[in-house]
PDB file of C-alpha atoms and ligand atoms in Angstrom:
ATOM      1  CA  UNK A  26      -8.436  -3.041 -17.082  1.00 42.00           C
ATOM      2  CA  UNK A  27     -10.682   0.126 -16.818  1.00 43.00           C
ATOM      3  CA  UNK A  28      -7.513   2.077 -16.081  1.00 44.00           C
ATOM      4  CA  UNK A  29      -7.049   3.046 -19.333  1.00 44.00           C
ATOM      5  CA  UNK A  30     -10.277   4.586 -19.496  1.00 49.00           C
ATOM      6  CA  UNK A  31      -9.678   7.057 -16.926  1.00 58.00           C
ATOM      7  CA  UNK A  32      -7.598  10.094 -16.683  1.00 75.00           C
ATOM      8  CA  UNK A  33      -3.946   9.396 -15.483  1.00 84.00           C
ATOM      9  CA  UNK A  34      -4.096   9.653 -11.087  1.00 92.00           C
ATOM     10  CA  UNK A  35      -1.412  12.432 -10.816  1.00 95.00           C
ATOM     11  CA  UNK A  36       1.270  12.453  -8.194  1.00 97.00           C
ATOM     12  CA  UNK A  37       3.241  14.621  -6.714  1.00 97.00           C
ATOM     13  CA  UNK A  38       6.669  13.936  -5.741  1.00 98.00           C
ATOM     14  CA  UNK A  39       8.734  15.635  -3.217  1.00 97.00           C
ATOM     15  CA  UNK A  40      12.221  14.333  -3.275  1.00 96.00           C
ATOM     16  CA  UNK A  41      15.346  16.311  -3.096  1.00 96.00           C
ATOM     17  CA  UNK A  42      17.535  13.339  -4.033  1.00 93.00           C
ATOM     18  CA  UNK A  43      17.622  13.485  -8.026  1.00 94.00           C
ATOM     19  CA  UNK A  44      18.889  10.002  -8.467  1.00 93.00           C
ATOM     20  CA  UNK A  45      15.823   8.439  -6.596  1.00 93.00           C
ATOM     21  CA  UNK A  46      13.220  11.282  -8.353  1.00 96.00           C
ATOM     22  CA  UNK A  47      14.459  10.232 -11.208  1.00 95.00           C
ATOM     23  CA  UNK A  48      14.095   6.945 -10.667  1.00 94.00           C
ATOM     24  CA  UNK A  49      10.759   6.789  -8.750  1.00 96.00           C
ATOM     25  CA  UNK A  50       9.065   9.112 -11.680  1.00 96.00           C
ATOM     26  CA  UNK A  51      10.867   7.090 -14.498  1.00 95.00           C
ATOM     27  CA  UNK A  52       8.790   4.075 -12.668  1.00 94.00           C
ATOM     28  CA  UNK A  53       5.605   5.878 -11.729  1.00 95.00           C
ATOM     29  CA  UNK A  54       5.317   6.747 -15.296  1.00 95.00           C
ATOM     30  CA  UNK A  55       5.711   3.548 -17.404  1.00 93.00           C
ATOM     31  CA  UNK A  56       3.065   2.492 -15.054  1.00 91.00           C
ATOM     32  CA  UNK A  57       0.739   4.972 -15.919  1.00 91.00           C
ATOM     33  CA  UNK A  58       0.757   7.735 -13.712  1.00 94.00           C
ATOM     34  CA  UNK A  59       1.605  11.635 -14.657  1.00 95.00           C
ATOM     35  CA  UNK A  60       4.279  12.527 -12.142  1.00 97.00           C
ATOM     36  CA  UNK A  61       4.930  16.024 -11.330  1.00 97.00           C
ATOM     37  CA  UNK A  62       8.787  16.588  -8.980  1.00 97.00           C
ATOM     38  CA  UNK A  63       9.347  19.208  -6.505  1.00 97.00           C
ATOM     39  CA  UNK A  64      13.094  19.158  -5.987  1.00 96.00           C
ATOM     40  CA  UNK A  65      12.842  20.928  -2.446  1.00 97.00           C
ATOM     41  CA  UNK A  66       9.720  21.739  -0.095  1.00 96.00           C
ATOM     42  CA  UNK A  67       8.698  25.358  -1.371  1.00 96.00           C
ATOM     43  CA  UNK A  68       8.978  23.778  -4.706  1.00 97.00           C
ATOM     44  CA  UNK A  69       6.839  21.015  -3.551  1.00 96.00           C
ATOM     45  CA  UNK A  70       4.305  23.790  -2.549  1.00 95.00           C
ATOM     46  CA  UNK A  71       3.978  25.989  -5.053  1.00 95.00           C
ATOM     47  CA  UNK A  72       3.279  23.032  -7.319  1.00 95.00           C
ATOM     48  CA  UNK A  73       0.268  22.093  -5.095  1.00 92.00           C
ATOM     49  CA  UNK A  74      -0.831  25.509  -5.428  1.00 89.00           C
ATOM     50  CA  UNK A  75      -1.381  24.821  -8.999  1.00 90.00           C
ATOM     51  CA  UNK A  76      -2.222  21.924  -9.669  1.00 89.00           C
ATOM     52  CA  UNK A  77      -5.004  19.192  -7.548  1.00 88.00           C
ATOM     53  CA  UNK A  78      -2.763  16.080  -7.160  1.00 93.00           C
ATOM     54  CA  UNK A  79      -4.182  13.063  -6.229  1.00 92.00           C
ATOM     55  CA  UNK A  80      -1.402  11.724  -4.960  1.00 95.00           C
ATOM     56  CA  UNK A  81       1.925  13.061  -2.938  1.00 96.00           C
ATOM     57  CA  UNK A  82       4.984  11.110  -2.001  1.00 97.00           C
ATOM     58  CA  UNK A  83       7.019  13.318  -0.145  1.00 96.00           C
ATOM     59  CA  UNK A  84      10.581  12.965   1.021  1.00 94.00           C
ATOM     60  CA  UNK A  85      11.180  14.131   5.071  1.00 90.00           C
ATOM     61  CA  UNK A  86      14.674  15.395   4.797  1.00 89.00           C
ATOM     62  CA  UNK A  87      14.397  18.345   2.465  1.00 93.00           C
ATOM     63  CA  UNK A  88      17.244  20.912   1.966  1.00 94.00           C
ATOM     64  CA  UNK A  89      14.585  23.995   2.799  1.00 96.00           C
ATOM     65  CA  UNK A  90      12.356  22.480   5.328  1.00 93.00           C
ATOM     66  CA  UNK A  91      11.406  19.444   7.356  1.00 90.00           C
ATOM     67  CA  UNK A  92       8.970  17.028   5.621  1.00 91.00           C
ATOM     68  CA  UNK A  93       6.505  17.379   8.191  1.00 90.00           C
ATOM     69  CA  UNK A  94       6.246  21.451   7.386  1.00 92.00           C
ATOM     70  CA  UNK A  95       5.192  20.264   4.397  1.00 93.00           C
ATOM     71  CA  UNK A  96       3.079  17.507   5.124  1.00 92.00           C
ATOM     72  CA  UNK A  97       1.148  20.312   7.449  1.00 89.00           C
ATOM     73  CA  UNK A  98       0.627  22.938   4.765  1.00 89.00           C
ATOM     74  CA  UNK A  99      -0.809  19.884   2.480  1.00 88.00           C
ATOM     75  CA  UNK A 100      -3.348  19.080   5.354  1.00 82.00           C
ATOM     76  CA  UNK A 101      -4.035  22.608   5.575  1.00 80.00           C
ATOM     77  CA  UNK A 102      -5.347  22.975   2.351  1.00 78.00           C
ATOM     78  CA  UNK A 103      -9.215  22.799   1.135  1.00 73.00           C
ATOM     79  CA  UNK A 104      -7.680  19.408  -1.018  1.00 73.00           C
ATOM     80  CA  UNK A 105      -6.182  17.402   0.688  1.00 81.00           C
ATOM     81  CA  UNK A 106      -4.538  14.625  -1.267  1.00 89.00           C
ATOM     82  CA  UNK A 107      -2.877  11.242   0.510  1.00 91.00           C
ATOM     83  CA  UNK A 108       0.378  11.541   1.593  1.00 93.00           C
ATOM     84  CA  UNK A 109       2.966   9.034   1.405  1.00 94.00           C
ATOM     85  CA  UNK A 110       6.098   9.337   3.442  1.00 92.00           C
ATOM     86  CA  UNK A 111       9.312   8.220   2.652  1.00 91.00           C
ATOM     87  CA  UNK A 112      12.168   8.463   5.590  1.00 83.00           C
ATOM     88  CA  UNK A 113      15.573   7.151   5.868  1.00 76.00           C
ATOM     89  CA  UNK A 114      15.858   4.274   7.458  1.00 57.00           C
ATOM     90  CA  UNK A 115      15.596   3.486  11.173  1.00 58.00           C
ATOM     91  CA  UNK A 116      13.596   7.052  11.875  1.00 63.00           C
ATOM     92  CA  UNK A 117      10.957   5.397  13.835  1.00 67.00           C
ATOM     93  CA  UNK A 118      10.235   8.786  15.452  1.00 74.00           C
ATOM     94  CA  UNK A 119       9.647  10.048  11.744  1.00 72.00           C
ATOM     95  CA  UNK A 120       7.446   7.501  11.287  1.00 72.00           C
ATOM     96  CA  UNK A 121       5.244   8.669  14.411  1.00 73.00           C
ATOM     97  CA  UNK A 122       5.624  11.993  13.473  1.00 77.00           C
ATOM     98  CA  UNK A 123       4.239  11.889  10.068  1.00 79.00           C
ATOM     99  CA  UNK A 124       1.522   9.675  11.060  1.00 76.00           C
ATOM    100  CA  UNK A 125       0.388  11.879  13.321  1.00 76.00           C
ATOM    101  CA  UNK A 126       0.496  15.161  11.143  1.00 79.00           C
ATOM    102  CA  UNK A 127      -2.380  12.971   8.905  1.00 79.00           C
ATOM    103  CA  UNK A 128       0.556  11.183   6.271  1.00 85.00           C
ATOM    104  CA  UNK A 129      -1.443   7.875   5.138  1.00 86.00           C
ATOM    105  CA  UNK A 130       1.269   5.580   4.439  1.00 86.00           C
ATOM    106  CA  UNK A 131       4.933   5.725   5.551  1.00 86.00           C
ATOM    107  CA  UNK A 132       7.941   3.971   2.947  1.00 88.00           C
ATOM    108  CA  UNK A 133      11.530   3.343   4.546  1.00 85.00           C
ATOM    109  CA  UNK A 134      14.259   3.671   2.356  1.00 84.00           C
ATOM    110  CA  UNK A 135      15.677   1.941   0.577  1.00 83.00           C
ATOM    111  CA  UNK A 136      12.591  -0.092  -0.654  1.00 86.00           C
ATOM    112  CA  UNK A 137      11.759  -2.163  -4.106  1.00 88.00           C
ATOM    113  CA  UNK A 138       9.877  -0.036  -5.985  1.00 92.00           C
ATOM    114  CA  UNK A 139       6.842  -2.392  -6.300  1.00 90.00           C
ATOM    115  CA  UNK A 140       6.872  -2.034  -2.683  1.00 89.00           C
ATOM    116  CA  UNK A 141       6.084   1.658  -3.602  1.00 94.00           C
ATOM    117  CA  UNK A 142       3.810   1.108  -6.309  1.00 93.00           C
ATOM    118  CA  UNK A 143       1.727  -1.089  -4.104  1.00 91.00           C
ATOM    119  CA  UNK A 144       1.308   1.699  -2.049  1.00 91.00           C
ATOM    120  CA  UNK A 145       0.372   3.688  -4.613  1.00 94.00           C
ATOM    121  CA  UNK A 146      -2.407   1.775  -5.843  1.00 91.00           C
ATOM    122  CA  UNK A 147      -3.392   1.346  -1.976  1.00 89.00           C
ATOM    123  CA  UNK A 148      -4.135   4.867  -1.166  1.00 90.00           C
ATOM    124  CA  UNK A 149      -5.604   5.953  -4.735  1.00 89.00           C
ATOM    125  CA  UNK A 150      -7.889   3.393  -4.070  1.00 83.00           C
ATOM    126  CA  UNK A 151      -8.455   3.920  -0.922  1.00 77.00           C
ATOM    127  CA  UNK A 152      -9.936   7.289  -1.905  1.00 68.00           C
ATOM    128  CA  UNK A 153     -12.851   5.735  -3.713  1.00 62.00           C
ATOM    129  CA  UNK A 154     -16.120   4.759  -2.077  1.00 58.00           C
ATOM    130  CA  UNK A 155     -15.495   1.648   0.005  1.00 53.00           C
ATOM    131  CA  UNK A 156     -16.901  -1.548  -1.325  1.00 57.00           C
ATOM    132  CA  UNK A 157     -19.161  -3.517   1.511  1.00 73.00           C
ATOM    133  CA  UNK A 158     -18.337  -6.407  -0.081  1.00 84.00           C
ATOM    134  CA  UNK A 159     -15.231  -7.923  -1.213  1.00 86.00           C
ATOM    135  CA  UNK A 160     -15.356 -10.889  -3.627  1.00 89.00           C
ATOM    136  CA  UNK A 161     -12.614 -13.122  -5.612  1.00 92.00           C
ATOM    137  CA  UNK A 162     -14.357 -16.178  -6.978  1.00 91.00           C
ATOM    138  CA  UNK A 163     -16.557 -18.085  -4.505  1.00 93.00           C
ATOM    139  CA  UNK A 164     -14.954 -16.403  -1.812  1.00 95.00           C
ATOM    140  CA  UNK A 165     -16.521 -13.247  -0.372  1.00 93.00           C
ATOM    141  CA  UNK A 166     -16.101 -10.639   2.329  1.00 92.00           C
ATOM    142  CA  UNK A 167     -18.875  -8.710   4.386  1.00 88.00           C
ATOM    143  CA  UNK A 168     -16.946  -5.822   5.679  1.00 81.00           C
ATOM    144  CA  UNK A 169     -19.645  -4.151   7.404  1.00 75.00           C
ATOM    145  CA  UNK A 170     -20.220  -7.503   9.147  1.00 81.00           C
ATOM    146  CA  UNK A 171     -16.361  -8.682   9.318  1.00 85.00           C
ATOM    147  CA  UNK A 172     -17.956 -12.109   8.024  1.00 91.00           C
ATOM    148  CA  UNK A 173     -15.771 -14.441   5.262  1.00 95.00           C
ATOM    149  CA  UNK A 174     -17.379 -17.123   3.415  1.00 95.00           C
ATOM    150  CA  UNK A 175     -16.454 -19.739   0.453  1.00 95.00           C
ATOM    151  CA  UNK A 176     -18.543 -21.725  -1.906  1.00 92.00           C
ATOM    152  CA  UNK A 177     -21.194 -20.272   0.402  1.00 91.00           C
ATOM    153  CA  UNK A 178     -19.787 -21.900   3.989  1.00 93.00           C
ATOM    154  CA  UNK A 179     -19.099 -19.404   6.800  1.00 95.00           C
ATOM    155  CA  UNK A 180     -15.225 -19.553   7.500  1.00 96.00           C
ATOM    156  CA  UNK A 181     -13.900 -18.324  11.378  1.00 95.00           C
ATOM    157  CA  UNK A 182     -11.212 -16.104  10.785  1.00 94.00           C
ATOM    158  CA  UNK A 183      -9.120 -14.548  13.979  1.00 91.00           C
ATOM    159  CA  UNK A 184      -8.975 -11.008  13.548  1.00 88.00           C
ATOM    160  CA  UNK A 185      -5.096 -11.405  12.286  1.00 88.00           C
ATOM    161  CA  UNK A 186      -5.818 -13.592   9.462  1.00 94.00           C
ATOM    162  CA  UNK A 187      -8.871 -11.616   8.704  1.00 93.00           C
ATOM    163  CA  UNK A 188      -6.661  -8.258   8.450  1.00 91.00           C
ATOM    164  CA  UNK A 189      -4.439 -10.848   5.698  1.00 94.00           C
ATOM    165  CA  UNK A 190      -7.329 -11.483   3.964  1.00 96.00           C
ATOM    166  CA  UNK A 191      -8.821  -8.302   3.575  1.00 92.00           C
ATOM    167  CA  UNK A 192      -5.420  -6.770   2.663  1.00 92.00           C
ATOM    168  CA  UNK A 193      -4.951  -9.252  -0.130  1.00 94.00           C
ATOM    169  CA  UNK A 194      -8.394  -8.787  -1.350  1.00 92.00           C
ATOM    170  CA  UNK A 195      -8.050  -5.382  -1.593  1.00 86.00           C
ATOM    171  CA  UNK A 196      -4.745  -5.942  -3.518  1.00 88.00           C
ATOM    172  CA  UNK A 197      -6.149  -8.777  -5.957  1.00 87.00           C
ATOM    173  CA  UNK A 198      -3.843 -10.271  -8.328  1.00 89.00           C
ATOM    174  CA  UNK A 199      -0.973  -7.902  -6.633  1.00 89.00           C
ATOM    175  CA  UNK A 200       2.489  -9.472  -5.029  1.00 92.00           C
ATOM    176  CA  UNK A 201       2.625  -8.548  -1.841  1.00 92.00           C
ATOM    177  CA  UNK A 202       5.901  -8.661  -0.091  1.00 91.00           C
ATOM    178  CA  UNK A 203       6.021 -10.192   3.897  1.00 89.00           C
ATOM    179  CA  UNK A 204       7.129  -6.989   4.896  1.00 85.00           C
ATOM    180  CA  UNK A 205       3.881  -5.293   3.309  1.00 86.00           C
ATOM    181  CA  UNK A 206       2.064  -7.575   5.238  1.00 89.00           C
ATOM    182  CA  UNK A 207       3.343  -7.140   8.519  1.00 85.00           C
ATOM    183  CA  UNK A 208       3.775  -3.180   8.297  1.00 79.00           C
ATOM    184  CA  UNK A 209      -0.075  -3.508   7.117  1.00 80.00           C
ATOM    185  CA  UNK A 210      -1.566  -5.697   9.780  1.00 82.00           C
ATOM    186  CA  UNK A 211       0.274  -5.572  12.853  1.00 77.00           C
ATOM    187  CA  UNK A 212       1.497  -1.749  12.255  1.00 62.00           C
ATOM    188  CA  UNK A 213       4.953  -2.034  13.383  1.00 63.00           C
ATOM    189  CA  UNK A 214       8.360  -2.191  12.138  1.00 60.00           C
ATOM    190  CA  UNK A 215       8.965  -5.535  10.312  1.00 56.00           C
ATOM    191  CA  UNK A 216      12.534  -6.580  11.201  1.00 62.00           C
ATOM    192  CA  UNK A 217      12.748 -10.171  12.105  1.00 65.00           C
ATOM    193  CA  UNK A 218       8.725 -10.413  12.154  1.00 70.00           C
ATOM    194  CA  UNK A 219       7.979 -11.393   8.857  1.00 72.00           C
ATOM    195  CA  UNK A 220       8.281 -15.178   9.360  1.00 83.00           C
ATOM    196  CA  UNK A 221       5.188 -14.080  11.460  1.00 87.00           C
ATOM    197  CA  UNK A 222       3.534 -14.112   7.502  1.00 91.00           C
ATOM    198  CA  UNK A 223       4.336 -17.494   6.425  1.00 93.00           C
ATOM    199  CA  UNK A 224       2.742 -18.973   9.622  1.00 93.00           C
ATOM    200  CA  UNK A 225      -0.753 -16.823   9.273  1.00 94.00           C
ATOM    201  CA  UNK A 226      -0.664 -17.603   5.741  1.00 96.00           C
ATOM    202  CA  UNK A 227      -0.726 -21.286   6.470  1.00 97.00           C
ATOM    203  CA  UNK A 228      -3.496 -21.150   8.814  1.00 96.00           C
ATOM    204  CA  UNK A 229      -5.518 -19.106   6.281  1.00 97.00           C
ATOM    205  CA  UNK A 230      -4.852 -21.731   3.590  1.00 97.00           C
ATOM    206  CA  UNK A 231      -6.195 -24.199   5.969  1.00 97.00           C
ATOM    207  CA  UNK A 232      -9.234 -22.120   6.434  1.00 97.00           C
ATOM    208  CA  UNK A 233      -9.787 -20.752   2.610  1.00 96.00           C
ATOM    209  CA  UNK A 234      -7.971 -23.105   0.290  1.00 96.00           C
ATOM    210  CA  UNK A 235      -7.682 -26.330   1.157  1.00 95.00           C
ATOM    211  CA  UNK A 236     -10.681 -27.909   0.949  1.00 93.00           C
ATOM    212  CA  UNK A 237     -11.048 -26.733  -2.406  1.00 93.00           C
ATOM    213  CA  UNK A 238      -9.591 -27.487  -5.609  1.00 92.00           C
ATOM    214  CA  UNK A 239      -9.172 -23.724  -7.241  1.00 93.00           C
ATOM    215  CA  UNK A 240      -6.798 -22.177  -4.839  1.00 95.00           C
ATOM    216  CA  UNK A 241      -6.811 -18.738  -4.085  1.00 96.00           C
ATOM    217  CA  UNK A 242      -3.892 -17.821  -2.187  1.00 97.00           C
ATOM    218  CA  UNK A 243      -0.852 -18.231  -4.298  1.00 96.00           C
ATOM    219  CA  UNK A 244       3.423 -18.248  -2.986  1.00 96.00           C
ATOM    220  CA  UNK A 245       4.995 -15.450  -5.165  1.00 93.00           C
ATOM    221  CA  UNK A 246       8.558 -16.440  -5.272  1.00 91.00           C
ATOM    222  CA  UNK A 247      10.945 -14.082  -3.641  1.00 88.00           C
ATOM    223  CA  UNK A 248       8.090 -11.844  -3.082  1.00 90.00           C
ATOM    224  CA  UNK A 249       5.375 -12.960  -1.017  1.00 93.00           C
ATOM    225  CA  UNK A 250       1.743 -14.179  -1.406  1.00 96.00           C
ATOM    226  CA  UNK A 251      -1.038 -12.795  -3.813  1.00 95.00           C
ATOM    227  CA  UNK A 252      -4.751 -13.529  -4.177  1.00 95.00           C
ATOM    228  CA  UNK A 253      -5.615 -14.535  -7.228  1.00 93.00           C
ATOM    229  CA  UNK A 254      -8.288 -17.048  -9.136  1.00 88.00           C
ATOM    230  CA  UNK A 255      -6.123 -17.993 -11.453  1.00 77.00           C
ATOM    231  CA  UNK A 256      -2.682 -19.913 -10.972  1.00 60.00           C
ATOM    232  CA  UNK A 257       0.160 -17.830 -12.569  1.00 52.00           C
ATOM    233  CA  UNK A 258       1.713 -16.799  -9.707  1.00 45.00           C
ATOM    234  CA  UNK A 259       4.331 -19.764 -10.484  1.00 44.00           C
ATOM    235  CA  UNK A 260       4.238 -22.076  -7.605  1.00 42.00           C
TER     236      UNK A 260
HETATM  237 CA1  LIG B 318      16.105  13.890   1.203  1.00 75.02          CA
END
């Protein structure tokens, strides 16, 4: 809602591919970001040289130079902006790789591009000052003290369905695919895990919503789950 007020978050995109640049900044825009593509690495670069991004998704397999090179020179600079990575699919080693030159968030093609806009969001946000609390109704989360209460009950959450919960809260009224969920919480590659979801989500239903009549967590079909106070998520 207070988006609008605010100066357009600016990204970055590295992305030698011109079918998916177009595509991704054809997105990023009619969502309300200013998106600035770097066709190759140097390109990539030069336009960081110029301009403060707050944002950079940046492709690994560039015709000049390896992702990573890049990602490197970015974390060398003064301003640093998140990095999200996006590899072909299957380079697990990639993965490792650019998590450990400092990328923030790491995208395996192909993916749904609200898959990529969720990320987005994510790491924009994640460079403002982090709330101690976390709230959605009568439901609220002490971060500092990992403590989850509704209607002003405690509620025992095991760390798992804690991580859920605070990932959905921090993604209010978002859809939030299984496979966002599992890459989030149990930091792994998602094939044939994401059943994993449903089962977590079940128990924190039992925990959160079901004793109450306004129900929080909502089944996004053919998506995933969302956290929301109101039901429009079309159960
Ligand atoms: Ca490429």
């Amino acid at each position: 809602m207070s988006d609008a007020t605010q100066k357009p978050a600016s990204i970055l995109l590295v992305e030698d591919e011109k079918r998916i640049a177009d595509f991704l900044q054809r997105g990023l825009e009619s969502n309300g970001f200013s998106v600035e593509h770097g066709l190759d690495g140097a390109t990539g670069l030069e336009k960081l040289h110029e301009t403060d991004f707050d944002l950079v998704i940046l492709d690994l397999m560039l015709p000049d130079m390896d992702g990573i090179e890049v990602l490197e020179k970015i974390r060398n600079r003064k301003v640093s902006p998140p990095v999200l990575i996006l590899s072909a699919r299957g380079g697990i080693d990639d993965r490792v790789r650019g998590l450990e030159h400092g990328a923030d968030d790491y995208l395996v093609k192909p993916f749904a591009f609200v898959e990529l806009l969720a990320r987005v969001r994510a790491l924009l946000r994640r460079g403002l000052p982090t709330p101690e609390r976390l709230s959605i109704g009568d439901l609220v989360m002490d971060c500092a003290r990992r403590r989850v209460q509704r209607g002003g009950e405690g509620v025992d959450l095991a760390p798992k369905e804690y991580a859920i919960l605070e990932y959905l809260l921090r993604n209010r009224s978002r859809p939030l695919s299984r496979t966002m969920i599992v890459e989030h919480v149990w930091d792994m590659e998602y094939d044939g895990l994401t059943n994993i979801v449903d089962v977590y989500i079940r128990h924190l239903r039992s925990k959160i919503d079901d004793r109450f009549p306004v129900k929080l967590i909502h089944t996004v079909r053919g998506i995933g789950y969302m956290l929301d106070i109101n039901d429009k998520a079309g159960e």
